[in-house]
Amino acid sequence: MRKLFFAAAAAALALAPVVAEAQSPIIIKFSHVVANDTPKGKGALKFKELAEKYTDGKVKVEVYPNSSLYKDKEEIEALQLGSVQMLAPSTAKFAPLGVKEFEALDLPWLFKDDDTYAAAMKGPLGKYLFDKLQAKGIKGLAYWDNGFHMVSANKPLIKPADFQGLKFRISGSKIADQYFRNVGSIPQIMAFSEVYQALQTGVVDGCENTPSNYLTQKFYEVQKDITVSNHAHLQYAVIVNSKFWDGLPADIRGQLEKAMSEATDYTNSIARKENEDALAEIKKSGKTTLHSLTDADRKAWQEAMRPTYTWAKGRVGQEVLDLVAKELDVKMN
């Protein structure tokens, strides 16, 4: 009861920015789970810089990286309570809220390249998904890119059979759970902050993530082999507590929207180069072996993971799959 009282009190304070004295800045706590020197980390810092600049200091953005404020399993609840105002979770994190449609973005081999992804999220698909969050007290502000997943283990992963029996950390997406099961592995949900130790101690055998996260979290130091597979895409949704956002003065909100728009362009523009540079750095370290897939290998992975598309209908619904199929010109069956 005491915990709930303090949470409610914190929420009341956080959701009433305009009540504060005129000289007191509006505080936006922006929490995320990755390092500052990743695309998302740099994007958050860019938003802070621009938000404080455009509001002439009327807004102060406090950025909390590396799960220093909340772990990825806790942060959305904290946002709804008003304990934190802004997040940028991977889109797989919305399913526990009952918004499973976002998991359609986790389908394997969905986006041909970064440009295809960017166009889709700026169009009807991105708007459709953000509209689903409104009933949860959450407003979607932007989509941030972090490129394509690699996959790793302490053995080469070249053929689908190489996954057999291995335990892989996943962020929570049931779509990812399914495609890992389709290749015979055992997916395990785990907080991002716990992955390095789990890989190091053998609690899990491998994981999937983007090059920039492999580098900054040092996953490559505890995995002997990494396959640059590009089998799935990692994207983030920058979200804000709706009551907090709607309670802001209109001019402040407009200035923050401008800051977010520019921070988004910046983040998405650097994501590709950040991942290319990270991959080069990982290769240079000599601590792991990088593998590429031949066309035949890639086709074998695609065939092995193809049942995920049929399975997804019961998970995310036909409506979003029809929209994905139309926007991306892909077959769902």
Tab-separated table of C-alpha atoms in Angstrom:
chain	number	residue	atom	x	y	z
A	1	MET	CA	0.000	0.000	0.000
A	2	ARG	CA	2.818	2.369	0.901
A	3	LYS	CA	4.537	1.613	-2.404
A	4	LEU	CA	1.341	2.377	-4.314
A	5	PHE	CA	0.918	5.671	-2.406
A	6	PHE	CA	4.394	6.860	-3.328
A	7	ALA	CA	3.948	5.692	-6.945
A	8	ALA	CA	0.666	7.595	-7.155
A	9	ALA	CA	2.235	10.680	-5.606
A	10	ALA	CA	5.140	10.526	-8.045
A	11	ALA	CA	2.698	10.095	-10.909
A	12	ALA	CA	0.652	13.103	-9.836
A	13	LEU	CA	3.756	15.262	-9.771
A	14	ALA	CA	5.084	13.965	-13.070
A	15	LEU	CA	1.791	14.434	-14.875
A	16	ALA	CA	1.341	18.056	-13.870
A	17	PRO	CA	4.253	19.931	-15.447
A	18	VAL	CA	2.356	23.203	-15.853
A	19	VAL	CA	1.663	23.516	-12.118
A	20	ALA	CA	5.325	24.089	-11.373
A	21	GLU	CA	6.581	27.586	-10.712
A	22	ALA	CA	7.423	29.568	-13.819
A	23	GLN	CA	11.142	29.591	-13.170
A	24	SER	CA	11.337	25.831	-12.570
A	25	PRO	CA	12.139	23.823	-15.704
A	26	ILE	CA	9.873	20.994	-16.797
A	27	ILE	CA	11.748	17.757	-16.205
A	28	ILE	CA	11.606	14.931	-18.753
A	29	LYS	CA	13.190	11.724	-17.551
A	30	PHE	CA	14.248	9.749	-20.637
A	31	SER	CA	15.191	6.181	-19.710
A	32	HIS	CA	16.683	3.538	-21.996
A	33	VAL	CA	18.634	0.296	-21.727
A	34	VAL	CA	21.575	0.705	-24.113
A	35	ALA	CA	24.881	2.579	-23.963
A	36	ASN	CA	25.286	6.266	-24.780
A	37	ASP	CA	27.516	5.468	-27.764
A	38	THR	CA	24.852	3.539	-29.710
A	39	PRO	CA	22.379	5.008	-32.227
A	40	LYS	CA	19.623	5.106	-29.594
A	41	GLY	CA	21.969	6.473	-26.947
A	42	LYS	CA	23.198	9.231	-29.239
A	43	GLY	CA	19.637	9.946	-30.346
A	44	ALA	CA	18.505	10.466	-26.756
A	45	LEU	CA	21.378	12.866	-26.116
A	46	LYS	CA	20.622	14.734	-29.344
A	47	PHE	CA	16.988	15.101	-28.295
A	48	LYS	CA	18.136	16.457	-24.916
A	49	GLU	CA	20.385	18.995	-26.626
A	50	LEU	CA	17.715	20.187	-29.052
A	51	ALA	CA	14.825	20.128	-26.564
A	52	GLU	CA	16.707	22.314	-24.093
A	53	LYS	CA	17.846	24.611	-26.903
A	54	TYR	CA	14.438	25.102	-28.541
A	55	THR	CA	12.616	25.646	-25.228
A	56	ASP	CA	15.270	28.086	-23.985
A	57	GLY	CA	15.851	25.926	-20.957
A	58	LYS	CA	12.175	25.671	-19.977
A	59	VAL	CA	12.558	21.915	-20.388
A	60	LYS	CA	15.343	19.874	-18.892
A	61	VAL	CA	15.841	16.354	-20.248
A	62	GLU	CA	17.520	13.857	-17.939
A	63	VAL	CA	18.826	10.853	-19.898
A	64	TYR	CA	19.313	7.575	-18.025
A	65	PRO	CA	21.185	5.030	-20.223
A	66	ASN	CA	22.196	1.397	-19.642
A	67	SER	CA	19.163	0.426	-17.518
A	68	SER	CA	20.432	2.809	-14.811
A	69	LEU	CA	16.876	3.867	-13.931
A	70	TYR	CA	14.714	0.934	-15.065
A	71	LYS	CA	15.304	-2.430	-16.720
A	72	ASP	CA	13.484	-3.092	-19.954
A	73	LYS	CA	10.848	-5.234	-18.203
A	74	GLU	CA	9.981	-2.408	-15.803
A	75	GLU	CA	10.195	0.746	-17.845
A	76	ILE	CA	6.808	0.765	-19.605
A	77	GLU	CA	4.945	0.352	-16.324
A	78	ALA	CA	7.067	3.188	-14.919
A	79	LEU	CA	6.029	5.344	-17.889
A	80	GLN	CA	2.347	4.611	-17.318
A	81	LEU	CA	2.712	5.483	-13.627
A	82	GLY	CA	4.432	8.745	-14.539
A	83	SER	CA	7.677	7.842	-12.780
A	84	VAL	CA	9.453	8.424	-16.081
A	85	GLN	CA	8.168	10.513	-18.983
A	86	MET	CA	9.923	9.191	-22.080
A	87	LEU	CA	11.258	5.852	-23.311
A	88	ALA	CA	12.552	4.298	-26.515
A	89	PRO	CA	11.884	0.549	-26.106
A	90	SER	CA	12.235	-1.990	-28.865
A	91	THR	CA	8.833	-2.478	-30.458
A	92	ALA	CA	8.718	-6.058	-29.149
A	93	LYS	CA	8.077	-4.637	-25.666
A	94	PHE	CA	4.467	-3.614	-26.348
A	95	ALA	CA	2.915	-7.089	-26.486
A	96	PRO	CA	2.642	-7.408	-22.672
A	97	LEU	CA	0.437	-4.293	-22.799
A	98	GLY	CA	-1.941	-6.154	-25.079
A	99	VAL	CA	-0.686	-4.397	-28.222
A	100	LYS	CA	0.631	-7.476	-29.999
A	101	GLU	CA	0.404	-5.922	-33.453
A	102	PHE	CA	3.875	-4.393	-33.038
A	103	GLU	CA	5.378	-7.878	-33.136
A	104	ALA	CA	4.602	-8.051	-36.860
A	105	LEU	CA	7.730	-5.908	-37.277
A	106	ASP	CA	9.792	-8.789	-35.858
A	107	LEU	CA	8.934	-11.193	-38.665
A	108	PRO	CA	12.124	-12.638	-40.163
A	109	TRP	CA	13.356	-11.380	-43.531
A	110	LEU	CA	10.616	-8.706	-43.558
A	111	PHE	CA	12.582	-5.597	-44.564
A	112	LYS	CA	14.857	-5.734	-47.598
A	113	ASP	CA	17.011	-2.867	-46.334
A	114	ASP	CA	17.039	0.193	-44.068
A	115	ASP	CA	15.326	2.380	-46.655
A	116	THR	CA	12.425	-0.069	-46.918
A	117	TYR	CA	12.058	-0.020	-43.147
A	118	ALA	CA	12.155	3.799	-42.963
A	119	ALA	CA	9.485	4.215	-45.641
A	120	ALA	CA	7.169	1.730	-43.924
A	121	MET	CA	7.394	3.412	-40.526
A	122	LYS	CA	6.716	6.879	-41.948
A	123	GLY	CA	3.604	5.588	-43.716
A	124	PRO	CA	0.265	4.009	-42.779
A	125	LEU	CA	1.908	1.084	-40.956
A	126	GLY	CA	3.748	3.295	-38.474
A	127	LYS	CA	0.649	5.414	-37.803
A	128	TYR	CA	-1.564	2.349	-37.395
A	129	LEU	CA	0.735	0.938	-34.726
A	130	PHE	CA	1.045	4.202	-32.784
A	131	ASP	CA	-2.748	4.575	-32.782
A	132	LYS	CA	-2.925	1.250	-30.913
A	133	LEU	CA	-0.994	2.749	-27.973
A	134	GLN	CA	-3.409	5.598	-27.262
A	135	ALA	CA	-5.787	3.489	-25.173
A	136	LYS	CA	-2.842	2.556	-22.934
A	137	GLY	CA	-2.066	6.153	-21.996
A	138	ILE	CA	0.952	6.228	-24.295
A	139	LYS	CA	1.691	8.528	-27.221
A	140	GLY	CA	4.098	7.475	-29.938
A	141	LEU	CA	6.435	10.232	-31.075
A	142	ALA	CA	8.902	8.600	-33.478
A	143	TYR	CA	10.475	5.376	-34.714
A	144	TRP	CA	14.228	5.001	-34.403
A	145	ASP	CA	16.261	2.594	-36.498
A	146	ASN	CA	19.005	0.320	-35.208
A	147	GLY	CA	19.512	-1.872	-38.226
A	148	PHE	CA	19.554	-5.624	-38.670
A	149	HIS	CA	20.250	-8.453	-36.278
A	150	MET	CA	23.278	-10.695	-36.259
A	151	VAL	CA	23.225	-13.973	-34.339
A	152	SER	CA	25.979	-15.542	-32.276
A	153	ALA	CA	27.060	-18.599	-30.302
A	154	ASN	CA	30.253	-20.443	-29.397
A	155	LYS	CA	30.030	-22.362	-32.667
A	156	PRO	CA	29.425	-21.287	-36.272
A	157	LEU	CA	25.765	-20.802	-37.188
A	158	ILE	CA	25.635	-21.390	-40.919
A	159	LYS	CA	22.904	-23.993	-41.499
A	160	PRO	CA	19.533	-24.080	-39.724
A	161	ALA	CA	20.609	-27.382	-38.151
A	162	ASP	CA	23.434	-25.545	-36.341
A	163	PHE	CA	20.843	-23.980	-34.017
A	164	GLN	CA	19.556	-27.334	-32.783
A	165	GLY	CA	19.308	-27.481	-28.993
A	166	LEU	CA	21.036	-24.147	-28.316
A	167	LYS	CA	19.542	-21.651	-25.844
A	168	PHE	CA	19.134	-18.120	-27.262
A	169	ARG	CA	18.314	-14.939	-25.407
A	170	ILE	CA	15.401	-12.996	-26.889
A	171	SER	CA	13.965	-9.652	-25.817
A	172	GLY	CA	10.426	-10.971	-25.391
A	173	SER	CA	8.916	-11.051	-28.878
A	174	LYS	CA	6.795	-14.147	-29.464
A	175	ILE	CA	7.651	-13.824	-33.155
A	176	ALA	CA	11.360	-14.146	-32.349
A	177	ASP	CA	10.490	-16.986	-30.004
A	178	GLN	CA	8.782	-18.736	-32.884
A	179	TYR	CA	11.496	-18.355	-35.520
A	180	PHE	CA	14.147	-19.552	-33.090
A	181	ARG	CA	11.971	-22.587	-32.323
A	182	ASN	CA	11.560	-23.186	-36.063
A	183	VAL	CA	15.309	-23.764	-36.357
A	184	GLY	CA	15.343	-26.097	-33.359
A	185	SER	CA	16.709	-23.791	-30.665
A	186	ILE	CA	15.372	-22.860	-27.236
A	187	PRO	CA	14.534	-19.142	-26.836
A	188	GLN	CA	14.717	-17.543	-23.397
A	189	ILE	CA	13.425	-14.086	-22.461
A	190	MET	CA	15.993	-12.055	-20.564
A	191	ALA	CA	16.548	-8.395	-19.671
A	192	PHE	CA	19.103	-6.680	-21.883
A	193	SER	CA	21.244	-5.731	-18.890
A	194	GLU	CA	21.674	-9.416	-17.971
A	195	VAL	CA	22.756	-10.717	-21.379
A	196	TYR	CA	26.543	-10.313	-21.110
A	197	GLN	CA	26.794	-12.313	-17.887
A	198	ALA	CA	24.390	-14.956	-19.198
A	199	LEU	CA	26.555	-15.432	-22.294
A	200	GLN	CA	29.726	-15.420	-20.224
A	201	THR	CA	28.473	-18.064	-17.767
A	202	GLY	CA	26.642	-20.223	-20.294
A	203	VAL	CA	23.142	-19.569	-18.955
A	204	VAL	CA	22.345	-19.015	-22.633
A	205	ASP	CA	24.378	-20.180	-25.618
A	206	GLY	CA	23.790	-17.210	-27.868
A	207	CYS	CA	21.757	-14.154	-28.747
A	208	GLU	CA	20.703	-11.882	-31.587
A	209	ASN	CA	21.346	-8.162	-31.791
A	210	THR	CA	22.743	-5.400	-33.960
A	211	PRO	CA	26.485	-4.759	-34.431
A	212	SER	CA	26.421	-1.552	-32.369
A	213	ASN	CA	24.908	-3.387	-29.402
A	214	TYR	CA	27.325	-6.321	-29.767
A	215	LEU	CA	30.198	-3.857	-29.595
A	216	THR	CA	29.075	-1.508	-26.835
A	217	GLN	CA	27.787	-4.302	-24.576
A	218	LYS	CA	30.893	-6.396	-25.365
A	219	PHE	CA	28.842	-9.451	-26.339
A	220	TYR	CA	31.463	-10.249	-28.955
A	221	GLU	CA	34.013	-10.873	-26.193
A	222	VAL	CA	32.021	-13.849	-24.874
A	223	GLN	CA	30.872	-15.359	-28.189
A	224	LYS	CA	33.348	-17.216	-30.387
A	225	ASP	CA	31.269	-16.935	-33.568
A	226	ILE	CA	28.944	-14.287	-35.007
A	227	THR	CA	26.925	-14.707	-38.187
A	228	VAL	CA	26.159	-11.441	-40.002
A	229	SER	CA	22.779	-12.807	-41.006
A	230	ASN	CA	20.545	-9.691	-41.176
A	231	HIS	CA	17.650	-12.056	-40.515
A	232	ALA	CA	15.496	-9.587	-38.573
A	233	HIS	CA	15.324	-5.879	-37.875
A	234	LEU	CA	15.615	-3.958	-34.590
A	235	GLN	CA	13.603	-0.778	-34.237
A	236	TYR	CA	12.630	1.400	-31.310
A	237	ALA	CA	9.507	3.446	-30.641
A	238	VAL	CA	10.057	6.722	-28.821
A	239	ILE	CA	7.061	7.076	-26.532
A	240	VAL	CA	5.818	9.525	-23.918
A	241	ASN	CA	3.217	9.425	-21.146
A	242	SER	CA	0.060	10.827	-22.806
A	243	LYS	CA	-1.187	12.781	-19.783
A	244	PHE	CA	2.201	14.371	-19.297
A	245	TRP	CA	2.403	15.281	-22.999
A	246	ASP	CA	-1.133	16.644	-23.190
A	247	GLY	CA	-0.523	18.702	-20.045
A	248	LEU	CA	2.373	20.601	-21.590
A	249	PRO	CA	1.813	24.166	-22.877
A	250	ALA	CA	1.138	24.099	-26.608
A	251	ASP	CA	4.243	26.122	-27.464
A	252	ILE	CA	6.489	23.802	-25.430
A	253	ARG	CA	4.928	20.765	-27.061
A	254	GLY	CA	5.586	22.231	-30.511
A	255	GLN	CA	9.218	22.917	-29.655
A	256	LEU	CA	9.648	19.362	-28.355
A	257	GLU	CA	8.064	17.951	-31.505
A	258	LYS	CA	10.588	19.892	-33.575
A	259	ALA	CA	13.423	18.591	-31.390
A	260	MET	CA	12.166	15.019	-31.702
A	261	SER	CA	11.803	15.277	-35.478
A	262	GLU	CA	15.387	16.475	-35.866
A	263	ALA	CA	16.714	13.957	-33.328
A	264	THR	CA	14.945	11.194	-35.256
A	265	ASP	CA	16.487	12.241	-38.569
A	266	TYR	CA	19.876	12.334	-36.859
A	267	THR	CA	19.489	8.931	-35.178
A	268	ASN	CA	18.280	7.173	-38.288
A	269	SER	CA	21.003	8.766	-40.418
A	270	ILE	CA	23.796	7.511	-38.153
A	271	ALA	CA	22.391	4.033	-37.434
A	272	ARG	CA	23.741	2.446	-40.608
A	273	LYS	CA	27.251	3.888	-40.245
A	274	GLU	CA	27.350	3.105	-36.526
A	275	ASN	CA	26.627	-0.537	-37.281
A	276	GLU	CA	29.169	-0.657	-40.110
A	277	ASP	CA	31.825	0.872	-37.852
A	278	ALA	CA	30.914	-1.481	-34.999
A	279	LEU	CA	31.225	-4.504	-37.277
A	280	ALA	CA	34.656	-3.335	-38.408
A	281	GLU	CA	35.714	-2.818	-34.790
A	282	ILE	CA	34.506	-6.278	-33.795
A	283	LYS	CA	36.416	-7.821	-36.701
A	284	LYS	CA	39.530	-5.842	-35.811
A	285	SER	CA	39.421	-7.080	-32.196
A	286	GLY	CA	40.108	-10.665	-33.271
A	287	LYS	CA	38.065	-11.929	-30.318
A	288	THR	CA	35.380	-13.567	-32.422
A	289	THR	CA	34.994	-15.029	-35.914
A	290	LEU	CA	32.542	-13.330	-38.253
A	291	HIS	CA	30.615	-15.467	-40.739
A	292	SER	CA	28.545	-14.532	-43.785
A	293	LEU	CA	25.736	-16.503	-45.388
A	294	THR	CA	25.836	-17.652	-48.991
A	295	ASP	CA	22.678	-17.240	-51.059
A	296	ALA	CA	21.955	-20.932	-50.529
A	297	ASP	CA	22.441	-20.621	-46.767
A	298	ARG	CA	20.175	-17.584	-46.622
A	299	LYS	CA	17.471	-19.390	-48.562
A	300	ALA	CA	17.703	-22.338	-46.157
A	301	TRP	CA	17.222	-19.978	-43.184
A	302	GLN	CA	14.275	-18.313	-44.905
A	303	GLU	CA	12.603	-21.646	-45.592
A	304	ALA	CA	13.194	-22.862	-42.040
A	305	MET	CA	11.712	-19.676	-40.554
A	306	ARG	CA	8.860	-19.342	-43.065
A	307	PRO	CA	6.259	-21.077	-40.798
A	308	THR	CA	6.507	-18.057	-38.490
A	309	TYR	CA	4.430	-16.066	-40.979
A	310	THR	CA	1.525	-18.508	-40.823
A	311	TRP	CA	1.809	-18.765	-37.048
A	312	ALA	CA	1.808	-14.963	-36.694
A	313	LYS	CA	-1.819	-14.651	-37.791
A	314	GLY	CA	-3.011	-16.037	-34.474
A	315	ARG	CA	-0.595	-13.839	-32.557
A	316	VAL	CA	-0.797	-10.373	-34.121
A	317	GLY	CA	-4.011	-10.619	-36.140
A	318	GLN	CA	-4.875	-10.555	-39.826
A	319	GLU	CA	-5.427	-6.783	-39.978
A	320	VAL	CA	-1.827	-5.779	-39.310
A	321	LEU	CA	-0.487	-8.617	-41.469
A	322	ASP	CA	-2.607	-7.407	-44.392
A	323	LEU	CA	-1.207	-3.901	-43.887
A	324	VAL	CA	2.367	-5.226	-43.699
A	325	ALA	CA	1.835	-7.308	-46.841
A	326	LYS	CA	0.488	-4.276	-48.714
A	327	GLU	CA	3.119	-1.800	-47.527
A	328	LEU	CA	6.114	-4.101	-47.964
A	329	ASP	CA	4.877	-6.245	-50.854
A	330	VAL	CA	5.549	-9.498	-49.010
A	331	LYS	CA	3.604	-12.755	-48.924
A	332	MET	CA	2.253	-13.805	-45.565
A	333	ASN	CA	1.670	-17.467	-46.415
